[in-house]
């Protein structure tokens, strides 16, 4: 989570960011170094409207670590690693029960809009709340001249594995574990897929799709608690390929016609996306401030 997202937005390897130690927790007093220039900061300087919808997970101990100070002009979602999908409580107990200063042992509400906390949970499934926020943002951008960078970081699939009520229950899947979590995981993935499709539909409806490059990524392999990375060995949190090797997908009208429907068999590191997206945006990575510090390799020519 934290190491991958820091690498994605900075173009640096997690070990160079000091993020190899683990993830930011609800009570962590550290985060991604504010001195490190991030992709949204560069795009914002170049005239982009920049927005984060969903999960941040790169630090929240002080304001310098938060999205508004890291290049995002707008943000909606949560700052920590995960929330209860219906109450939006941060790292729902028991994960943070021992770390919270609250006398009743409960965890704090982690849901914000442009840095300001929402007064209470909405009760809307978290992925759907993010979807609706992204659709509102896209609708507000129709007809605008400035380009848009939307970091759509959905909170699913992630613990707690609780699907919404409006998706198929997948009861026909083999019950491979006592709790039937594989069935719930499949339903959560289906809801996530729908939220991505709904964003694409919004881009098309509001005439942004003809000038869009959509990149779909994962920050790690599936959890062993319901997910599967077969035929790869291992899972999220481990060093085997099942934990660190994932697929990516590119779509949109900016993707050249000759590569649509094809596969790229080469390896791409998460740190490669920052310089790759800068090039795709028409910004020469070698002329961008901070580029010399990037570990990532520009893959745009290999992908198109």
mmCIF file of C-alpha atoms in Angstrom:
data_model
loop_
_atom_site.group_PDB
_atom_site.id
_atom_site.type_symbol
_atom_site.label_atom_id
_atom_site.label_comp_id
_atom_site.label_asym_id
_atom_site.label_seq_id
_atom_site.Cartn_x
_atom_site.Cartn_y
_atom_site.Cartn_z
ATOM 1 C CA UNK A 1 0.000 0.000 0.000
ATOM 2 C CA UNK A 2 2.217 2.847 1.262
ATOM 3 C CA UNK A 3 5.451 1.723 -0.479
ATOM 4 C CA UNK A 4 3.711 1.192 -3.834
ATOM 5 C CA UNK A 5 1.781 4.465 -3.745
ATOM 6 C CA UNK A 6 4.846 6.459 -2.783
ATOM 7 C CA UNK A 7 6.792 4.893 -5.629
ATOM 8 C CA UNK A 8 3.939 5.439 -8.093
ATOM 9 C CA UNK A 9 3.646 9.159 -7.412
ATOM 10 C CA UNK A 10 7.358 9.920 -7.028
ATOM 11 C CA UNK A 11 9.025 7.703 -9.622
ATOM 12 C CA UNK A 12 11.431 6.425 -6.976
ATOM 13 C CA UNK A 13 11.994 2.988 -5.507
ATOM 14 C CA UNK A 14 10.373 2.559 -2.065
ATOM 15 C CA UNK A 15 13.753 1.934 -0.438
ATOM 16 C CA UNK A 16 14.944 5.364 -1.633
ATOM 17 C CA UNK A 17 11.883 6.899 -0.019
ATOM 18 C CA UNK A 18 12.416 5.182 3.314
ATOM 19 C CA UNK A 19 9.109 3.390 2.826
ATOM 20 C CA UNK A 20 10.418 -0.167 2.893
ATOM 21 C CA UNK A 21 9.634 -0.511 6.601
ATOM 22 C CA UNK A 22 5.902 -0.996 6.227
ATOM 23 C CA UNK A 23 2.731 1.037 5.908
ATOM 24 C CA UNK A 24 1.373 4.178 7.527
ATOM 25 C CA UNK A 25 -1.066 3.234 10.288
ATOM 26 C CA UNK A 26 -3.794 5.291 11.910
ATOM 27 C CA UNK A 27 -1.424 6.449 14.663
ATOM 28 C CA UNK A 28 1.790 6.764 12.597
ATOM 29 C CA UNK A 29 3.850 9.906 13.080
ATOM 30 C CA UNK A 30 5.595 9.628 9.727
ATOM 31 C CA UNK A 31 4.837 9.699 6.019
ATOM 32 C CA UNK A 32 6.319 10.343 2.588
ATOM 33 C CA UNK A 33 8.975 13.063 2.826
ATOM 34 C CA UNK A 34 7.332 16.388 1.826
ATOM 35 C CA UNK A 35 10.573 17.456 0.134
ATOM 36 C CA UNK A 36 10.163 14.793 -2.557
ATOM 37 C CA UNK A 37 8.431 16.178 -5.621
ATOM 38 C CA UNK A 38 5.412 14.171 -6.748
ATOM 39 C CA UNK A 39 3.733 13.636 -10.101
ATOM 40 C CA UNK A 40 0.628 15.713 -9.226
ATOM 41 C CA UNK A 41 2.819 18.637 -8.169
ATOM 42 C CA UNK A 42 4.553 18.616 -11.537
ATOM 43 C CA UNK A 43 1.281 18.324 -13.437
ATOM 44 C CA UNK A 44 -0.281 21.088 -11.354
ATOM 45 C CA UNK A 45 2.630 23.365 -12.201
ATOM 46 C CA UNK A 46 2.085 22.511 -15.880
ATOM 47 C CA UNK A 47 -1.511 23.737 -15.699
ATOM 48 C CA UNK A 48 -3.392 20.557 -14.864
ATOM 49 C CA UNK A 49 -6.410 20.357 -12.622
ATOM 50 C CA UNK A 50 -5.361 17.679 -10.137
ATOM 51 C CA UNK A 51 -7.696 15.605 -7.998
ATOM 52 C CA UNK A 52 -7.475 12.618 -5.669
ATOM 53 C CA UNK A 53 -10.568 10.515 -5.095
ATOM 54 C CA UNK A 54 -10.237 7.626 -2.658
ATOM 55 C CA UNK A 55 -7.304 6.387 -0.621
ATOM 56 C CA UNK A 56 -4.181 8.423 0.232
ATOM 57 C CA UNK A 57 -2.113 6.352 2.716
ATOM 58 C CA UNK A 58 1.081 8.404 2.464
ATOM 59 C CA UNK A 59 0.852 10.167 5.804
ATOM 60 C CA UNK A 60 -1.505 12.387 7.766
ATOM 61 C CA UNK A 61 0.381 13.248 10.959
ATOM 62 C CA UNK A 62 0.629 16.902 9.930
ATOM 63 C CA UNK A 63 -0.712 18.991 7.079
ATOM 64 C CA UNK A 64 2.537 18.902 5.093
ATOM 65 C CA UNK A 65 1.929 15.196 4.442
ATOM 66 C CA UNK A 66 -1.636 15.533 3.172
ATOM 67 C CA UNK A 67 -2.906 15.632 -0.436
ATOM 68 C CA UNK A 68 -3.499 19.397 -0.519
ATOM 69 C CA UNK A 69 0.207 19.963 0.187
ATOM 70 C CA UNK A 70 1.330 17.298 -2.290
ATOM 71 C CA UNK A 71 -0.074 18.701 -5.505
ATOM 72 C CA UNK A 72 -3.752 17.810 -5.347
ATOM 73 C CA UNK A 73 -5.992 20.825 -5.786
ATOM 74 C CA UNK A 74 -9.011 18.732 -4.804
ATOM 75 C CA UNK A 75 -9.388 15.616 -2.704
ATOM 76 C CA UNK A 76 -12.199 13.382 -1.523
ATOM 77 C CA UNK A 77 -11.869 10.216 0.496
ATOM 78 C CA UNK A 78 -9.716 9.015 3.360
ATOM 79 C CA UNK A 79 -6.145 9.558 4.507
ATOM 80 C CA UNK A 80 -5.318 6.223 6.127
ATOM 81 C CA UNK A 81 -4.955 2.660 4.926
ATOM 82 C CA UNK A 82 -8.563 1.512 4.982
ATOM 83 C CA UNK A 83 -11.962 2.301 6.399
ATOM 84 C CA UNK A 84 -15.087 0.422 7.272
ATOM 85 C CA UNK A 85 -16.927 0.473 3.969
ATOM 86 C CA UNK A 86 -20.201 1.668 5.468
ATOM 87 C CA UNK A 87 -19.276 3.778 8.509
ATOM 88 C CA UNK A 88 -16.004 5.177 7.070
ATOM 89 C CA UNK A 89 -14.291 4.625 10.417
ATOM 90 C CA UNK A 90 -10.515 4.416 10.065
ATOM 91 C CA UNK A 91 -8.990 0.949 10.315
ATOM 92 C CA UNK A 92 -12.114 -0.372 11.991
ATOM 93 C CA UNK A 93 -11.496 -2.266 15.258
ATOM 94 C CA UNK A 94 -9.677 -4.303 16.254
ATOM 95 C CA UNK A 95 -6.972 -2.995 13.897
ATOM 96 C CA UNK A 96 -6.605 0.382 15.596
ATOM 97 C CA UNK A 97 -8.412 -0.136 18.889
ATOM 98 C CA UNK A 98 -5.152 -0.152 20.863
ATOM 99 C CA UNK A 99 -3.705 2.898 19.091
ATOM 100 C CA UNK A 100 -6.563 5.346 19.299
ATOM 101 C CA UNK A 101 -6.541 7.944 22.080
ATOM 102 C CA UNK A 102 -10.339 7.741 22.350
ATOM 103 C CA UNK A 103 -11.413 6.692 25.828
ATOM 104 C CA UNK A 104 -14.175 4.436 24.532
ATOM 105 C CA UNK A 105 -11.772 2.408 22.390
ATOM 106 C CA UNK A 106 -13.355 3.351 19.089
ATOM 107 C CA UNK A 107 -11.516 4.646 16.057
ATOM 108 C CA UNK A 108 -11.887 8.007 14.372
ATOM 109 C CA UNK A 109 -13.947 8.823 11.313
ATOM 110 C CA UNK A 110 -11.567 9.093 8.352
ATOM 111 C CA UNK A 111 -13.451 10.798 5.549
ATOM 112 C CA UNK A 112 -12.580 14.221 4.167
ATOM 113 C CA UNK A 113 -13.387 16.628 1.371
ATOM 114 C CA UNK A 114 -10.580 18.982 0.339
ATOM 115 C CA UNK A 115 -8.886 18.490 3.692
ATOM 116 C CA UNK A 116 -11.979 19.184 5.779
ATOM 117 C CA UNK A 117 -13.484 16.280 7.733
ATOM 118 C CA UNK A 118 -17.039 15.262 7.074
ATOM 119 C CA UNK A 119 -19.135 15.616 10.241
ATOM 120 C CA UNK A 120 -20.371 12.018 10.146
ATOM 121 C CA UNK A 121 -20.396 8.901 8.021
ATOM 122 C CA UNK A 122 -22.806 8.905 5.128
ATOM 123 C CA UNK A 123 -23.629 5.207 5.256
ATOM 124 C CA UNK A 124 -22.895 4.944 1.538
ATOM 125 C CA UNK A 125 -20.590 2.092 0.498
ATOM 126 C CA UNK A 126 -17.128 3.680 0.368
ATOM 127 C CA UNK A 127 -16.315 2.661 -3.206
ATOM 128 C CA UNK A 128 -19.662 4.031 -4.367
ATOM 129 C CA UNK A 129 -19.123 7.304 -2.505
ATOM 130 C CA UNK A 130 -15.783 7.639 -4.309
ATOM 131 C CA UNK A 131 -17.398 6.735 -7.619
ATOM 132 C CA UNK A 132 -20.062 9.395 -7.169
ATOM 133 C CA UNK A 133 -17.454 12.012 -6.233
ATOM 134 C CA UNK A 134 -15.407 11.146 -9.320
ATOM 135 C CA UNK A 135 -18.467 11.401 -11.541
ATOM 136 C CA UNK A 136 -19.316 14.817 -10.101
ATOM 137 C CA UNK A 137 -15.774 15.971 -10.744
ATOM 138 C CA UNK A 138 -15.835 14.722 -14.336
ATOM 139 C CA UNK A 139 -19.193 16.408 -14.938
ATOM 140 C CA UNK A 140 -17.805 19.689 -13.616
ATOM 141 C CA UNK A 141 -14.892 19.446 -16.042
ATOM 142 C CA UNK A 142 -16.969 19.186 -19.203
ATOM 143 C CA UNK A 143 -15.976 21.870 -21.690
ATOM 144 C CA UNK A 144 -12.927 22.985 -19.706
ATOM 145 C CA UNK A 145 -9.711 23.786 -21.535
ATOM 146 C CA UNK A 146 -7.331 22.809 -18.727
ATOM 147 C CA UNK A 147 -6.283 19.144 -18.682
ATOM 148 C CA UNK A 148 -7.350 16.908 -15.792
ATOM 149 C CA UNK A 149 -5.288 14.448 -13.766
ATOM 150 C CA UNK A 150 -7.588 12.252 -11.684
ATOM 151 C CA UNK A 151 -5.997 9.820 -9.237
ATOM 152 C CA UNK A 152 -8.915 7.436 -8.692
ATOM 153 C CA UNK A 153 -7.740 5.296 -5.772
ATOM 154 C CA UNK A 154 -10.705 3.106 -4.895
ATOM 155 C CA UNK A 155 -10.820 1.588 -1.389
ATOM 156 C CA UNK A 156 -11.718 -1.885 -2.653
ATOM 157 C CA UNK A 157 -10.885 -4.714 -2.671
ATOM 158 C CA UNK A 158 -9.483 -4.365 0.847
ATOM 159 C CA UNK A 159 -10.251 -5.353 4.390
ATOM 160 C CA UNK A 160 -12.862 -5.486 5.702
ATOM 161 C CA UNK A 161 -14.125 -7.738 2.898
ATOM 162 C CA UNK A 162 -17.755 -6.655 3.034
ATOM 163 C CA UNK A 163 -19.574 -6.386 -0.308
ATOM 164 C CA UNK A 164 -22.445 -3.970 -0.933
ATOM 165 C CA UNK A 165 -25.983 -5.281 -1.075
ATOM 166 C CA UNK A 166 -26.511 -4.620 -4.778
ATOM 167 C CA UNK A 167 -23.991 -7.089 -6.219
ATOM 168 C CA UNK A 168 -24.206 -10.809 -6.842
ATOM 169 C CA UNK A 169 -23.265 -12.926 -3.837
ATOM 170 C CA UNK A 170 -21.311 -15.526 -5.843
ATOM 171 C CA UNK A 171 -22.772 -18.353 -3.766
ATOM 172 C CA UNK A 172 -21.926 -20.839 -6.531
ATOM 173 C CA UNK A 173 -18.192 -20.371 -5.999
ATOM 174 C CA UNK A 174 -16.585 -23.257 -4.117
ATOM 175 C CA UNK A 175 -16.489 -22.463 -0.420
ATOM 176 C CA UNK A 176 -12.735 -22.820 -0.033
ATOM 177 C CA UNK A 177 -12.599 -21.423 3.483
ATOM 178 C CA UNK A 178 -14.774 -21.655 6.558
ATOM 179 C CA UNK A 179 -15.972 -18.060 6.434
ATOM 180 C CA UNK A 180 -16.711 -18.089 2.713
ATOM 181 C CA UNK A 181 -14.529 -15.018 2.230
ATOM 182 C CA UNK A 182 -13.679 -15.986 -1.337
ATOM 183 C CA UNK A 183 -17.305 -15.411 -2.268
ATOM 184 C CA UNK A 184 -17.364 -12.040 -0.527
ATOM 185 C CA UNK A 185 -14.060 -11.101 -2.167
ATOM 186 C CA UNK A 186 -15.482 -11.866 -5.606
ATOM 187 C CA UNK A 187 -18.488 -9.663 -4.879
ATOM 188 C CA UNK A 188 -16.247 -6.801 -3.732
ATOM 189 C CA UNK A 189 -14.178 -7.105 -6.919
ATOM 190 C CA UNK A 190 -17.381 -7.005 -8.972
ATOM 191 C CA UNK A 191 -18.418 -3.800 -7.198
ATOM 192 C CA UNK A 192 -14.984 -2.310 -7.874
ATOM 193 C CA UNK A 193 -15.195 -3.228 -11.535
ATOM 194 C CA UNK A 194 -18.558 -1.514 -11.727
ATOM 195 C CA UNK A 195 -17.179 1.643 -10.118
ATOM 196 C CA UNK A 196 -14.417 1.774 -12.731
ATOM 197 C CA UNK A 197 -16.878 1.220 -15.554
ATOM 198 C CA UNK A 198 -19.108 3.973 -14.197
ATOM 199 C CA UNK A 199 -16.191 6.408 -14.287
ATOM 200 C CA UNK A 200 -15.474 5.483 -17.901
ATOM 201 C CA UNK A 201 -19.138 6.057 -18.737
ATOM 202 C CA UNK A 202 -18.968 9.491 -17.105
ATOM 203 C CA UNK A 203 -15.886 10.407 -19.129
ATOM 204 C CA UNK A 204 -17.741 9.422 -22.287
ATOM 205 C CA UNK A 205 -20.956 11.204 -21.314
ATOM 206 C CA UNK A 206 -19.188 14.491 -20.604
ATOM 207 C CA UNK A 207 -17.011 14.426 -23.729
ATOM 208 C CA UNK A 208 -13.703 13.837 -21.944
ATOM 209 C CA UNK A 209 -13.070 10.337 -23.318
ATOM 210 C CA UNK A 210 -11.684 11.529 -26.695
ATOM 211 C CA UNK A 211 -8.759 13.077 -24.817
ATOM 212 C CA UNK A 212 -8.316 10.488 -22.059
ATOM 213 C CA UNK A 213 -5.640 7.959 -21.151
ATOM 214 C CA UNK A 214 -6.937 5.566 -18.502
ATOM 215 C CA UNK A 215 -4.362 3.511 -16.595
ATOM 216 C CA UNK A 216 -5.577 0.744 -14.284
ATOM 217 C CA UNK A 217 -3.074 -0.462 -11.683
ATOM 218 C CA UNK A 218 -2.895 -2.416 -8.434
ATOM 219 C CA UNK A 219 -0.561 -1.623 -5.559
ATOM 220 C CA UNK A 220 0.043 -5.276 -4.628
ATOM 221 C CA UNK A 221 -1.164 -8.791 -5.170
ATOM 222 C CA UNK A 222 -4.384 -10.092 -3.679
ATOM 223 C CA UNK A 223 -4.625 -10.953 -0.006
ATOM 224 C CA UNK A 224 -4.617 -14.631 0.872
ATOM 225 C CA UNK A 225 -7.785 -13.979 2.882
ATOM 226 C CA UNK A 226 -10.195 -14.494 0.011
ATOM 227 C CA UNK A 227 -8.104 -13.501 -2.980
ATOM 228 C CA UNK A 228 -5.919 -15.518 -5.324
ATOM 229 C CA UNK A 229 -2.790 -14.792 -7.354
ATOM 230 C CA UNK A 230 -2.612 -18.147 -9.133
ATOM 231 C CA UNK A 231 -0.473 -19.340 -10.794
ATOM 232 C CA UNK A 232 1.953 -17.098 -8.907
ATOM 233 C CA UNK A 233 3.130 -18.070 -5.436
ATOM 234 C CA UNK A 234 2.508 -15.786 -2.489
ATOM 235 C CA UNK A 235 0.152 -12.960 -1.630
ATOM 236 C CA UNK A 236 -0.060 -9.380 -0.430
ATOM 237 C CA UNK A 237 2.528 -8.599 2.218
ATOM 238 C CA UNK A 238 5.064 -11.112 0.907
ATOM 239 C CA UNK A 239 8.044 -10.992 -1.434
ATOM 240 C CA UNK A 240 7.045 -13.770 -3.815
ATOM 241 C CA UNK A 241 5.623 -12.767 -7.185
ATOM 242 C CA UNK A 242 2.049 -13.229 -6.046
ATOM 243 C CA UNK A 243 2.534 -10.342 -3.657
ATOM 244 C CA UNK A 244 4.373 -7.891 -5.886
ATOM 245 C CA UNK A 245 3.579 -8.720 -9.512
ATOM 246 C CA UNK A 246 0.264 -7.504 -10.887
ATOM 247 C CA UNK A 247 -1.301 -6.724 -14.230
ATOM 248 C CA UNK A 248 -1.957 -3.265 -15.627
ATOM 249 C CA UNK A 249 -4.403 -2.076 -18.247
ATOM 250 C CA UNK A 250 -4.384 0.966 -20.512
ATOM 251 C CA UNK A 251 -7.401 2.319 -22.364
ATOM 252 C CA UNK A 252 -8.764 5.540 -23.769
ATOM 253 C CA UNK A 253 -8.687 7.482 -26.977
ATOM 254 C CA UNK A 254 -5.124 8.674 -26.379
ATOM 255 C CA UNK A 255 -3.928 5.092 -26.666
ATOM 256 C CA UNK A 256 -2.734 4.592 -30.254
ATOM 257 C CA UNK A 257 -5.090 2.514 -32.382
ATOM 258 C CA UNK A 258 -2.400 0.033 -33.393
ATOM 259 C CA UNK A 259 -1.824 -1.215 -29.827
ATOM 260 C CA UNK A 260 -5.429 -1.441 -28.650
ATOM 261 C CA UNK A 261 -6.363 -4.995 -27.754
ATOM 262 C CA UNK A 262 -2.724 -6.072 -27.613
ATOM 263 C CA UNK A 263 -0.500 -7.141 -24.719
ATOM 264 C CA UNK A 264 2.877 -5.840 -23.600
ATOM 265 C CA UNK A 265 5.012 -8.693 -22.308
ATOM 266 C CA UNK A 266 7.768 -6.531 -20.837
ATOM 267 C CA UNK A 267 8.152 -5.745 -17.162
ATOM 268 C CA UNK A 268 7.140 -2.328 -15.869
ATOM 269 C CA UNK A 269 8.027 -1.231 -12.332
ATOM 270 C CA UNK A 270 5.603 0.908 -10.359
ATOM 271 C CA UNK A 271 8.260 3.652 -10.295
ATOM 272 C CA UNK A 272 8.148 3.767 -14.106
ATOM 273 C CA UNK A 273 4.670 5.262 -14.215
ATOM 274 C CA UNK A 274 5.626 8.789 -13.141
ATOM 275 C CA UNK A 275 8.073 9.426 -16.016
ATOM 276 C CA UNK A 276 5.856 7.440 -18.407
ATOM 277 C CA UNK A 277 2.776 9.539 -17.668
ATOM 278 C CA UNK A 278 4.751 12.758 -17.898
ATOM 279 C CA UNK A 279 5.855 11.778 -21.395
ATOM 280 C CA UNK A 280 2.310 10.746 -22.326
ATOM 281 C CA UNK A 281 1.159 14.180 -21.164
ATOM 282 C CA UNK A 282 3.632 15.841 -23.510
ATOM 283 C CA UNK A 283 6.013 16.879 -20.750
ATOM 284 C CA UNK A 284 9.591 15.837 -21.411
ATOM 285 C CA UNK A 285 10.577 13.958 -18.261
ATOM 286 C CA UNK A 286 14.228 14.953 -18.582
ATOM 287 C CA UNK A 287 13.238 18.621 -18.370
ATOM 288 C CA UNK A 288 10.947 18.218 -15.365
ATOM 289 C CA UNK A 289 12.194 19.419 -12.000
ATOM 290 C CA UNK A 290 13.251 16.457 -9.887
ATOM 291 C CA UNK A 291 13.519 14.042 -12.815
ATOM 292 C CA UNK A 292 17.187 13.281 -12.147
ATOM 293 C CA UNK A 293 16.182 11.811 -8.806
ATOM 294 C CA UNK A 294 13.706 9.375 -10.367
ATOM 295 C CA UNK A 295 14.540 5.695 -10.547
ATOM 296 C CA UNK A 296 11.690 4.968 -12.940
ATOM 297 C CA UNK A 297 12.180 4.415 -16.660
ATOM 298 C CA UNK A 298 9.956 6.133 -19.217
ATOM 299 C CA UNK A 299 8.011 3.262 -20.827
ATOM 300 C CA UNK A 300 5.725 5.292 -23.098
ATOM 301 C CA UNK A 301 7.514 4.396 -26.332
ATOM 302 C CA UNK A 302 7.402 0.706 -25.395
ATOM 303 C CA UNK A 303 3.687 0.808 -24.616
ATOM 304 C CA UNK A 304 2.423 2.657 -27.664
#
